[in-house]
Amino acid sequence: MENQKEVRQFLSSPEGMESPCRKWMKQTSIGGQAVLEGVMMRSPDATAIAVRRENGEIVTQKEPNKSIAKGNKFLSLPVIRGVVNFVEMLFLGVKTITDSARLYDPEMMEDEKPSKAEEYIAEKTGKNAMDVAIFFSVVIAVGLAVVLFFILPNLITGWITPYVHSTFAKNLIDGLIRVGIFIAYMAAITNMKEIRRLFGYHGAEHKVINCYEHDLPLDTEHARTCSRLHPRCGTSFLLIVMTISIIIFSFLGWSENPWLRLALRLAMLPVVAGVSYEVLKLLAKKENAFTRALRKPGMALQYLSTREPDDEMLEAAIVSFRAAEGALSEDEMDDLVRTYTHSREPQAQEPAAAAAAAEDI
């Protein structure tokens, strides 16, 4: 039994994650993302969020999934399903961040009201004002991504291409600049304290999923031993997108008109996203030397987008996973939340600070 435990723990390590033995692991389609002081987990049936408030309490939210692809054979076809998943995850990501902020501090979110323009559009379209706000948040996020990862690389490549004559070489340079900007962006934001905590929860999400897939008891003791890297990570997906884009964009040629070139690339983005989704699923599912080699760059990049979590982060991830999985009863979930809730008393003020506060009153 002890030998079996050692084998499972090896498979959970960064080295074990890339060993041929991964083909004997349990399989799960549950995935997630880090949110404000918590973790979101998504199973085929439900999306769950677990957030730890400042007082140490864990609060949860669980909603059934409402994918437009469910029951639709066309939208469930390979590549097409990747496009649908990409769009849905964009909106779910923004909604999840909004929901986690509300769970963390309900009073803070009461002050965040939709703008008059959003309320006007909501009234005219019959939609919820918050849904309209989320839509505009997604539009702004996509717009910033287009500027940073498409317009900027195109401009830089345009200065270099007069000296390059091969169409593939031009697209390769464009893609490498895009990847370079992405890595530089990831490296830069890791210096922010809030982002480091977010990446800690990202690491907790991966550790808990790895713990489950390696058939270890799902608790902090065993999750702590698992790798913070995972083949199905969104960071790996983004790197795959950038790699696939180099190949697909090469078939478009290289227009000397920068705006036409940009328009063609944006038009092909759904195809790139769909193909990348299928590649990610294939690389995570298949086990051989070739797929392990292709996974390595994405796995290595996760050292930037994850941090080693503390036990409280792991506890939030476990609660979120169990809620999304749906295997526990309501009473069992309540017991789990109570077990992982750590009440914190407000920190006592220093005498000088207390006196100053009294004077202000």
GROMACS .gro file of C-alpha atoms in nm:
model
  361
    1MET     CA    1   0.000   0.000   0.000
    2GLU     CA    2   0.284   0.238   0.083
    3ASN     CA    3   0.441   0.166  -0.259
    4GLN     CA    4   0.110   0.248  -0.429
    5LYS     CA    5   0.098   0.579  -0.243
    6GLU     CA    6   0.453   0.662  -0.354
    7VAL     CA    7   0.362   0.583  -0.715
    8ARG     CA    8   0.057   0.809  -0.701
    9GLN     CA    9   0.259   1.091  -0.550
   10PHE     CA   10   0.525   1.052  -0.820
   11LEU     CA   11   0.256   1.075  -1.087
   12SER     CA   12   0.138   1.397  -0.923
   13SER     CA   13   0.481   1.559  -0.942
   14PRO     CA   14   0.595   1.772  -1.241
   15GLU     CA   15   0.807   1.477  -1.357
   16GLY     CA   16   0.522   1.232  -1.312
   17MET     CA   17   0.281   1.458  -1.500
   18GLU     CA   18   0.491   1.398  -1.811
   19SER     CA   19   0.562   1.028  -1.755
   20PRO     CA   20   0.415   0.755  -1.981
   21CYS     CA   21   0.227   0.622  -1.675
   22ARG     CA   22  -0.029   0.905  -1.701
   23LYS     CA   23  -0.243   0.684  -1.926
   24TRP     CA   24  -0.357   0.494  -1.614
   25MET     CA   25  -0.487   0.807  -1.441
   26LYS     CA   26  -0.853   0.872  -1.366
   27GLN     CA   27  -1.010   1.102  -1.624
   28THR     CA   28  -1.227   1.403  -1.545
   29SER     CA   29  -1.364   1.682  -1.759
   30ILE     CA   30  -1.383   1.919  -1.461
   31GLY     CA   31  -1.176   2.232  -1.508
   32GLY     CA   32  -1.178   2.582  -1.370
   33GLN     CA   33  -1.012   2.915  -1.311
   34ALA     CA   34  -0.886   3.129  -1.028
   35VAL     CA   35  -1.113   3.413  -0.913
   36LEU     CA   36  -1.099   3.683  -0.647
   37GLU     CA   37  -0.989   3.498  -0.329
   38GLY     CA   38  -1.127   3.170  -0.458
   39VAL     CA   39  -1.169   2.913  -0.732
   40MET     CA   40  -1.432   2.836  -0.993
   41MET     CA   41  -1.477   2.475  -1.103
   42ARG     CA   42  -1.691   2.369  -1.399
   43SER     CA   43  -1.823   2.018  -1.462
   44PRO     CA   44  -2.043   1.914  -1.757
   45ASP     CA   45  -2.352   1.985  -1.544
   46ALA     CA   46  -2.268   2.275  -1.312
   47THR     CA   47  -2.040   2.569  -1.237
   48ALA     CA   48  -1.939   2.626  -0.876
   49ILE     CA   49  -1.748   2.907  -0.706
   50ALA     CA   50  -1.590   2.893  -0.360
   51VAL     CA   51  -1.457   3.219  -0.213
   52ARG     CA   52  -1.288   3.279   0.120
   53ARG     CA   53  -1.396   3.606   0.280
   54GLU     CA   54  -1.171   3.826   0.490
   55ASN     CA   55  -1.316   3.677   0.811
   56GLY     CA   56  -1.208   3.326   0.704
   57GLU     CA   57  -1.554   3.209   0.603
   58ILE     CA   58  -1.595   3.011   0.278
   59VAL     CA   59  -1.903   3.099   0.074
   60THR     CA   60  -2.018   2.911  -0.234
   61GLN     CA   61  -2.236   2.955  -0.540
   62LYS     CA   62  -2.350   2.679  -0.774
   63GLU     CA   63  -2.540   2.716  -1.100
   64PRO     CA   64  -2.639   2.469  -1.373
   65ASN     CA   65  -2.452   2.503  -1.700
   66LYS     CA   66  -2.642   2.653  -1.992
   67SER     CA   67  -2.433   2.579  -2.300
   68ILE     CA   68  -2.597   2.652  -2.636
   69ALA     CA   69  -2.412   2.345  -2.772
   70LYS     CA   70  -2.596   2.107  -2.540
   71GLY     CA   71  -2.830   1.892  -2.749
   72ASN     CA   72  -2.720   2.063  -3.072
   73LYS     CA   73  -2.536   1.817  -3.297
   74PHE     CA   74  -2.392   2.085  -3.526
   75LEU     CA   75  -2.250   2.297  -3.243
   76SER     CA   76  -2.103   1.981  -3.089
   77LEU     CA   77  -1.898   1.895  -3.399
   78PRO     CA   78  -1.516   1.903  -3.370
   79VAL     CA   79  -1.368   2.252  -3.423
   80ILE     CA   80  -1.719   2.407  -3.406
   81ARG     CA   81  -1.745   2.304  -3.040
   82GLY     CA   82  -1.410   2.469  -2.977
   83VAL     CA   83  -1.538   2.802  -3.111
   84VAL     CA   84  -1.853   2.774  -2.899
   85ASN     CA   85  -1.650   2.682  -2.589
   86PHE     CA   86  -1.409   2.973  -2.649
   87VAL     CA   87  -1.692   3.229  -2.669
   88GLU     CA   88  -1.880   3.082  -2.374
   89MET     CA   89  -1.566   3.077  -2.158
   90LEU     CA   90  -1.504   3.446  -2.236
   91PHE     CA   91  -1.846   3.540  -2.098
   92LEU     CA   92  -1.830   3.285  -1.815
   93GLY     CA   93  -1.487   3.417  -1.712
   94VAL     CA   94  -1.611   3.775  -1.675
   95LYS     CA   95  -1.933   3.663  -1.501
   96THR     CA   96  -1.738   3.441  -1.263
   97ILE     CA   97  -1.506   3.726  -1.163
   98THR     CA   98  -1.809   3.949  -1.102
   99ASP     CA   99  -1.983   3.678  -0.898
  100SER     CA  100  -1.671   3.609  -0.691
  101ALA     CA  101  -1.638   3.980  -0.607
  102ARG     CA  102  -2.003   3.982  -0.494
  103LEU     CA  103  -1.947   3.671  -0.281
  104TYR     CA  104  -1.630   3.817  -0.127
  105ASP     CA  105  -1.784   4.156  -0.041
  106PRO     CA  106  -2.159   4.201  -0.115
  107GLU     CA  107  -2.153   4.564   0.003
  108MET     CA  108  -1.873   4.651  -0.241
  109MET     CA  109  -2.074   4.518  -0.534
  110GLU     CA  110  -2.384   4.715  -0.430
  111ASP     CA  111  -2.193   5.032  -0.521
  112GLU     CA  112  -2.104   4.888  -0.866
  113LYS     CA  113  -2.414   4.979  -1.064
  114PRO     CA  114  -2.452   4.952  -1.442
  115SER     CA  115  -2.399   5.278  -1.630
  116LYS     CA  116  -2.691   5.471  -1.776
  117ALA     CA  117  -2.594   5.353  -2.123
  118GLU     CA  118  -2.600   4.989  -2.007
  119GLU     CA  119  -2.935   5.040  -1.835
  120TYR     CA  120  -3.072   5.201  -2.154
  121ILE     CA  121  -2.955   4.910  -2.372
  122ALA     CA  122  -3.093   4.662  -2.119
  123GLU     CA  123  -3.430   4.836  -2.130
  124LYS     CA  124  -3.442   4.839  -2.511
  125THR     CA  125  -3.326   4.478  -2.553
  126GLY     CA  126  -3.514   4.330  -2.260
  127LYS     CA  127  -3.189   4.196  -2.115
  128ASN     CA  128  -3.064   4.215  -1.757
  129ALA     CA  129  -2.849   4.526  -1.698
  130MET     CA  130  -2.572   4.314  -1.544
  131ASP     CA  131  -2.569   4.090  -1.853
  132VAL     CA  132  -2.524   4.399  -2.068
  133ALA     CA  133  -2.238   4.514  -1.842
  134ILE     CA  134  -2.072   4.172  -1.874
  135PHE     CA  135  -2.109   4.189  -2.253
  136PHE     CA  136  -1.932   4.525  -2.269
  137SER     CA  137  -1.661   4.396  -2.032
  138VAL     CA  138  -1.597   4.107  -2.272
  139VAL     CA  139  -1.588   4.346  -2.570
  140ILE     CA  140  -1.333   4.568  -2.392
  141ALA     CA  141  -1.120   4.266  -2.291
  142VAL     CA  142  -1.124   4.127  -2.645
  143GLY     CA  143  -1.041   4.473  -2.783
  144LEU     CA  144  -0.738   4.505  -2.556
  145ALA     CA  145  -0.624   4.154  -2.652
  146VAL     CA  146  -0.654   4.242  -3.022
  147VAL     CA  147  -0.445   4.556  -2.972
  148LEU     CA  148  -0.179   4.381  -2.764
  149PHE     CA  149  -0.152   4.048  -2.947
  150PHE     CA  150  -0.251   4.134  -3.306
  151ILE     CA  151  -0.218   4.503  -3.393
  152LEU     CA  152   0.110   4.556  -3.205
  153PRO     CA  153   0.283   4.241  -3.344
  154ASN     CA  154   0.161   4.334  -3.695
  155LEU     CA  155   0.315   4.680  -3.665
  156ILE     CA  156   0.646   4.543  -3.539
  157THR     CA  157   0.653   4.272  -3.806
  158GLY     CA  158   0.574   4.531  -4.072
  159TRP     CA  159   0.899   4.712  -3.987
  160ILE     CA  160   1.097   4.387  -4.030
  161THR     CA  161   0.931   4.222  -4.331
  162PRO     CA  162   1.093   4.441  -4.601
  163TYR     CA  163   1.407   4.240  -4.528
  164VAL     CA  164   1.227   3.901  -4.535
  165HIS     CA  165   1.096   3.747  -4.858
  166SER     CA  166   0.944   3.415  -4.744
  167THR     CA  167   0.571   3.428  -4.659
  168PHE     CA  168   0.610   3.155  -4.398
  169ALA     CA  169   0.909   3.337  -4.243
  170LYS     CA  170   0.707   3.658  -4.218
  171ASN     CA  171   0.422   3.474  -4.042
  172LEU     CA  172   0.671   3.294  -3.821
  173ILE     CA  173   0.829   3.624  -3.714
  174ASP     CA  174   0.482   3.768  -3.653
  175GLY     CA  175   0.389   3.466  -3.439
  176LEU     CA  176   0.712   3.469  -3.242
  177ILE     CA  177   0.667   3.838  -3.163
  178ARG     CA  178   0.313   3.759  -3.046
  179VAL     CA  179   0.440   3.480  -2.820
  180GLY     CA  180   0.718   3.707  -2.690
  181ILE     CA  181   0.469   3.980  -2.599
  182PHE     CA  182   0.249   3.722  -2.425
  183ILE     CA  183   0.537   3.583  -2.216
  184ALA     CA  184   0.661   3.934  -2.131
  185TYR     CA  185   0.306   4.030  -2.026
  186MET     CA  186   0.277   3.721  -1.802
  187ALA     CA  187   0.617   3.786  -1.646
  188ALA     CA  188   0.533   4.153  -1.582
  189ILE     CA  189   0.199   4.099  -1.406
  190THR     CA  190   0.345   3.839  -1.169
  191ASN     CA  191   0.510   4.128  -0.982
  192MET     CA  192   0.167   4.252  -0.869
  193LYS     CA  193   0.065   4.131  -0.521
  194GLU     CA  194  -0.300   4.072  -0.620
  195ILE     CA  195  -0.195   3.875  -0.929
  196ARG     CA  196   0.040   3.657  -0.724
  197ARG     CA  197  -0.252   3.562  -0.498
  198LEU     CA  198  -0.468   3.495  -0.805
  199PHE     CA  199  -0.194   3.270  -0.946
  200GLY     CA  200  -0.181   3.094  -0.608
  201TYR     CA  201  -0.547   3.003  -0.645
  202HIS     CA  202  -0.471   2.896  -1.003
  203GLY     CA  203  -0.208   2.659  -0.864
  204ALA     CA  204  -0.462   2.533  -0.608
  205GLU     CA  205  -0.710   2.458  -0.886
  206HIS     CA  206  -0.451   2.245  -1.070
  207LYS     CA  207  -0.334   2.065  -0.756
  208VAL     CA  208  -0.688   1.963  -0.659
  209ILE     CA  209  -0.770   1.835  -1.009
  210ASN     CA  210  -0.439   1.645  -1.020
  211CYS     CA  211  -0.514   1.502  -0.675
  212TYR     CA  212  -0.849   1.370  -0.796
  213GLU     CA  213  -0.710   1.235  -1.123
  214HIS     CA  214  -0.434   1.048  -0.940
  215ASP     CA  215  -0.693   0.885  -0.710
  216LEU     CA  216  -0.549   1.040  -0.394
  217PRO     CA  217  -0.778   1.131  -0.102
  218LEU     CA  218  -0.914   1.478  -0.183
  219ASP     CA  219  -0.781   1.676   0.112
  220THR     CA  220  -0.520   1.944   0.168
  221GLU     CA  221  -0.255   1.697   0.285
  222HIS     CA  222  -0.259   1.505  -0.042
  223ALA     CA  223  -0.340   1.798  -0.273
  224ARG     CA  224  -0.033   1.976  -0.136
  225THR     CA  225   0.191   1.700  -0.278
  226CYS     CA  226   0.049   1.734  -0.630
  227SER     CA  227   0.184   1.933  -0.922
  228ARG     CA  228   0.059   2.284  -0.987
  229LEU     CA  229   0.084   2.216  -1.362
  230HIS     CA  230  -0.189   2.057  -1.573
  231PRO     CA  231  -0.213   1.968  -1.945
  232ARG     CA  232  -0.563   2.118  -1.986
  233CYS     CA  233  -0.467   2.460  -1.850
  234GLY     CA  234  -0.587   2.773  -2.028
  235THR     CA  235  -0.230   2.903  -2.033
  236SER     CA  236  -0.133   2.604  -2.248
  237PHE     CA  237  -0.438   2.670  -2.466
  238LEU     CA  238  -0.328   3.028  -2.534
  239LEU     CA  239   0.019   2.911  -2.634
  240ILE     CA  240  -0.138   2.652  -2.864
  241VAL     CA  241  -0.357   2.925  -3.017
  242MET     CA  242  -0.050   3.132  -3.098
  243THR     CA  243   0.131   2.832  -3.245
  244ILE     CA  244  -0.166   2.718  -3.456
  245SER     CA  245  -0.217   3.075  -3.576
  246ILE     CA  246   0.133   3.075  -3.731
  247ILE     CA  247   0.043   2.769  -3.938
  248ILE     CA  248  -0.307   2.882  -4.042
  249PHE     CA  249  -0.207   3.243  -4.112
  250SER     CA  250   0.071   3.116  -4.341
  251PHE     CA  251  -0.196   2.988  -4.580
  252LEU     CA  252  -0.339   3.342  -4.602
  253GLY     CA  253  -0.017   3.475  -4.752
  254TRP     CA  254   0.117   3.814  -4.648
  255SER     CA  255  -0.061   4.125  -4.765
  256GLU     CA  256   0.147   4.442  -4.763
  257ASN     CA  257  -0.166   4.630  -4.656
  258PRO     CA  258  -0.150   4.608  -4.273
  259TRP     CA  259  -0.524   4.665  -4.227
  260LEU     CA  260  -0.619   4.393  -4.476
  261ARG     CA  261  -0.367   4.162  -4.309
  262LEU     CA  262  -0.518   4.236  -3.967
  263ALA     CA  263  -0.875   4.189  -4.095
  264LEU     CA  264  -0.791   3.847  -4.243
  265ARG     CA  265  -0.631   3.733  -3.917
  266LEU     CA  266  -0.924   3.846  -3.705
  267ALA     CA  267  -1.165   3.673  -3.945
  268MET     CA  268  -0.970   3.347  -3.903
  269LEU     CA  269  -0.959   3.366  -3.523
  270PRO     CA  270  -1.265   3.139  -3.475
  271VAL     CA  271  -1.097   2.872  -3.689
  272VAL     CA  272  -0.774   2.908  -3.492
  273ALA     CA  273  -0.963   2.880  -3.161
  274GLY     CA  274  -1.159   2.575  -3.278
  275VAL     CA  275  -0.854   2.388  -3.405
  276SER     CA  276  -0.653   2.481  -3.093
  277TYR     CA  277  -0.930   2.343  -2.870
  278GLU     CA  278  -0.913   2.007  -3.046
  279VAL     CA  279  -0.533   2.002  -3.024
  280LEU     CA  280  -0.545   2.078  -2.650
  281LYS     CA  281  -0.794   1.795  -2.587
  282LEU     CA  282  -0.586   1.555  -2.796
  283LEU     CA  283  -0.259   1.643  -2.620
  284ALA     CA  284  -0.420   1.604  -2.277
  285LYS     CA  285  -0.578   1.269  -2.368
  286LYS     CA  286  -0.309   1.089  -2.567
  287GLU     CA  287   0.004   0.953  -2.403
  288ASN     CA  288   0.318   0.905  -2.608
  289ALA     CA  289   0.659   1.067  -2.650
  290PHE     CA  290   0.529   1.297  -2.924
  291THR     CA  291   0.236   1.442  -2.723
  292ARG     CA  292   0.454   1.479  -2.412
  293ALA     CA  293   0.707   1.678  -2.614
  294LEU     CA  294   0.434   1.903  -2.755
  295ARG     CA  295   0.291   1.962  -2.407
  296LYS     CA  296   0.619   2.072  -2.253
  297PRO     CA  297   0.622   2.439  -2.369
  298GLY     CA  298   0.269   2.498  -2.237
  299MET     CA  299   0.344   2.317  -1.912
  300ALA     CA  300   0.663   2.521  -1.867
  301LEU     CA  301   0.470   2.845  -1.922
  302GLN     CA  302   0.242   2.750  -1.632
  303TYR     CA  303   0.533   2.819  -1.397
  304LEU     CA  304   0.456   3.185  -1.473
  305SER     CA  305   0.075   3.164  -1.443
  306THR     CA  306   0.064   2.956  -1.122
  307ARG     CA  307   0.212   2.988  -0.774
  308GLU     CA  308   0.241   2.737  -0.491
  309PRO     CA  309  -0.083   2.783  -0.294
  310ASP     CA  310  -0.125   2.783   0.083
  311ASP     CA  311  -0.360   2.539   0.255
  312GLU     CA  312  -0.648   2.787   0.268
  313MET     CA  313  -0.632   2.824  -0.111
  314LEU     CA  314  -0.635   2.446  -0.147
  315GLU     CA  315  -0.938   2.424   0.082
  316ALA     CA  316  -1.134   2.671  -0.133
  317ALA     CA  317  -1.040   2.472  -0.445
  318ILE     CA  318  -1.152   2.144  -0.284
  319VAL     CA  319  -1.489   2.293  -0.186
  320SER     CA  320  -1.538   2.430  -0.538
  321PHE     CA  321  -1.443   2.095  -0.697
  322ARG     CA  322  -1.676   1.898  -0.473
  323ALA     CA  323  -1.962   2.139  -0.541
  324ALA     CA  324  -1.914   2.118  -0.920
  325GLU     CA  325  -1.871   1.740  -0.907
  326GLY     CA  326  -2.206   1.700  -0.731
  327ALA     CA  327  -2.114   1.371  -0.559
  328LEU     CA  328  -2.172   1.501  -0.203
  329SER     CA  329  -2.509   1.566  -0.044
  330GLU     CA  330  -2.604   1.914   0.078
  331ASP     CA  331  -2.532   1.813   0.437
  332GLU     CA  332  -2.191   1.674   0.340
  333MET     CA  333  -2.110   1.995   0.151
  334ASP     CA  334  -2.214   2.203   0.453
  335ASP     CA  335  -1.986   1.992   0.675
  336LEU     CA  336  -1.697   2.037   0.430
  337VAL     CA  337  -1.744   2.415   0.424
  338ARG     CA  338  -1.759   2.428   0.804
  339THR     CA  339  -1.442   2.219   0.828
  340TYR     CA  340  -1.253   2.457   0.602
  341THR     CA  341  -1.393   2.778   0.752
  342HIS     CA  342  -1.142   2.949   0.980
  343SER     CA  343  -1.293   3.233   1.181
  344ARG     CA  344  -1.066   3.533   1.210
  345GLU     CA  345  -1.115   3.804   1.467
  346PRO     CA  346  -1.052   4.163   1.347
  347GLN     CA  347  -0.694   4.258   1.420
  348ALA     CA  348  -0.655   4.471   1.730
  349GLN     CA  349  -0.543   4.825   1.662
  350GLU     CA  350  -0.217   4.954   1.798
  351PRO     CA  351  -0.270   5.196   2.092
  352ALA     CA  352  -0.162   5.496   1.886
  353ALA     CA  353  -0.390   5.401   1.596
  354ALA     CA  354  -0.682   5.343   1.834
  355ALA     CA  355  -0.631   5.685   1.991
  356ALA     CA  356  -0.619   5.850   1.650
  357ALA     CA  357  -0.939   5.673   1.548
  358ALA     CA  358  -1.110   5.790   1.868
  359GLU     CA  359  -1.004   6.150   1.797
  360ASP     CA  360  -1.156   6.125   1.447
  361ILE     CA  361  -1.487   6.018   1.599
   0.00000   0.00000   0.00000
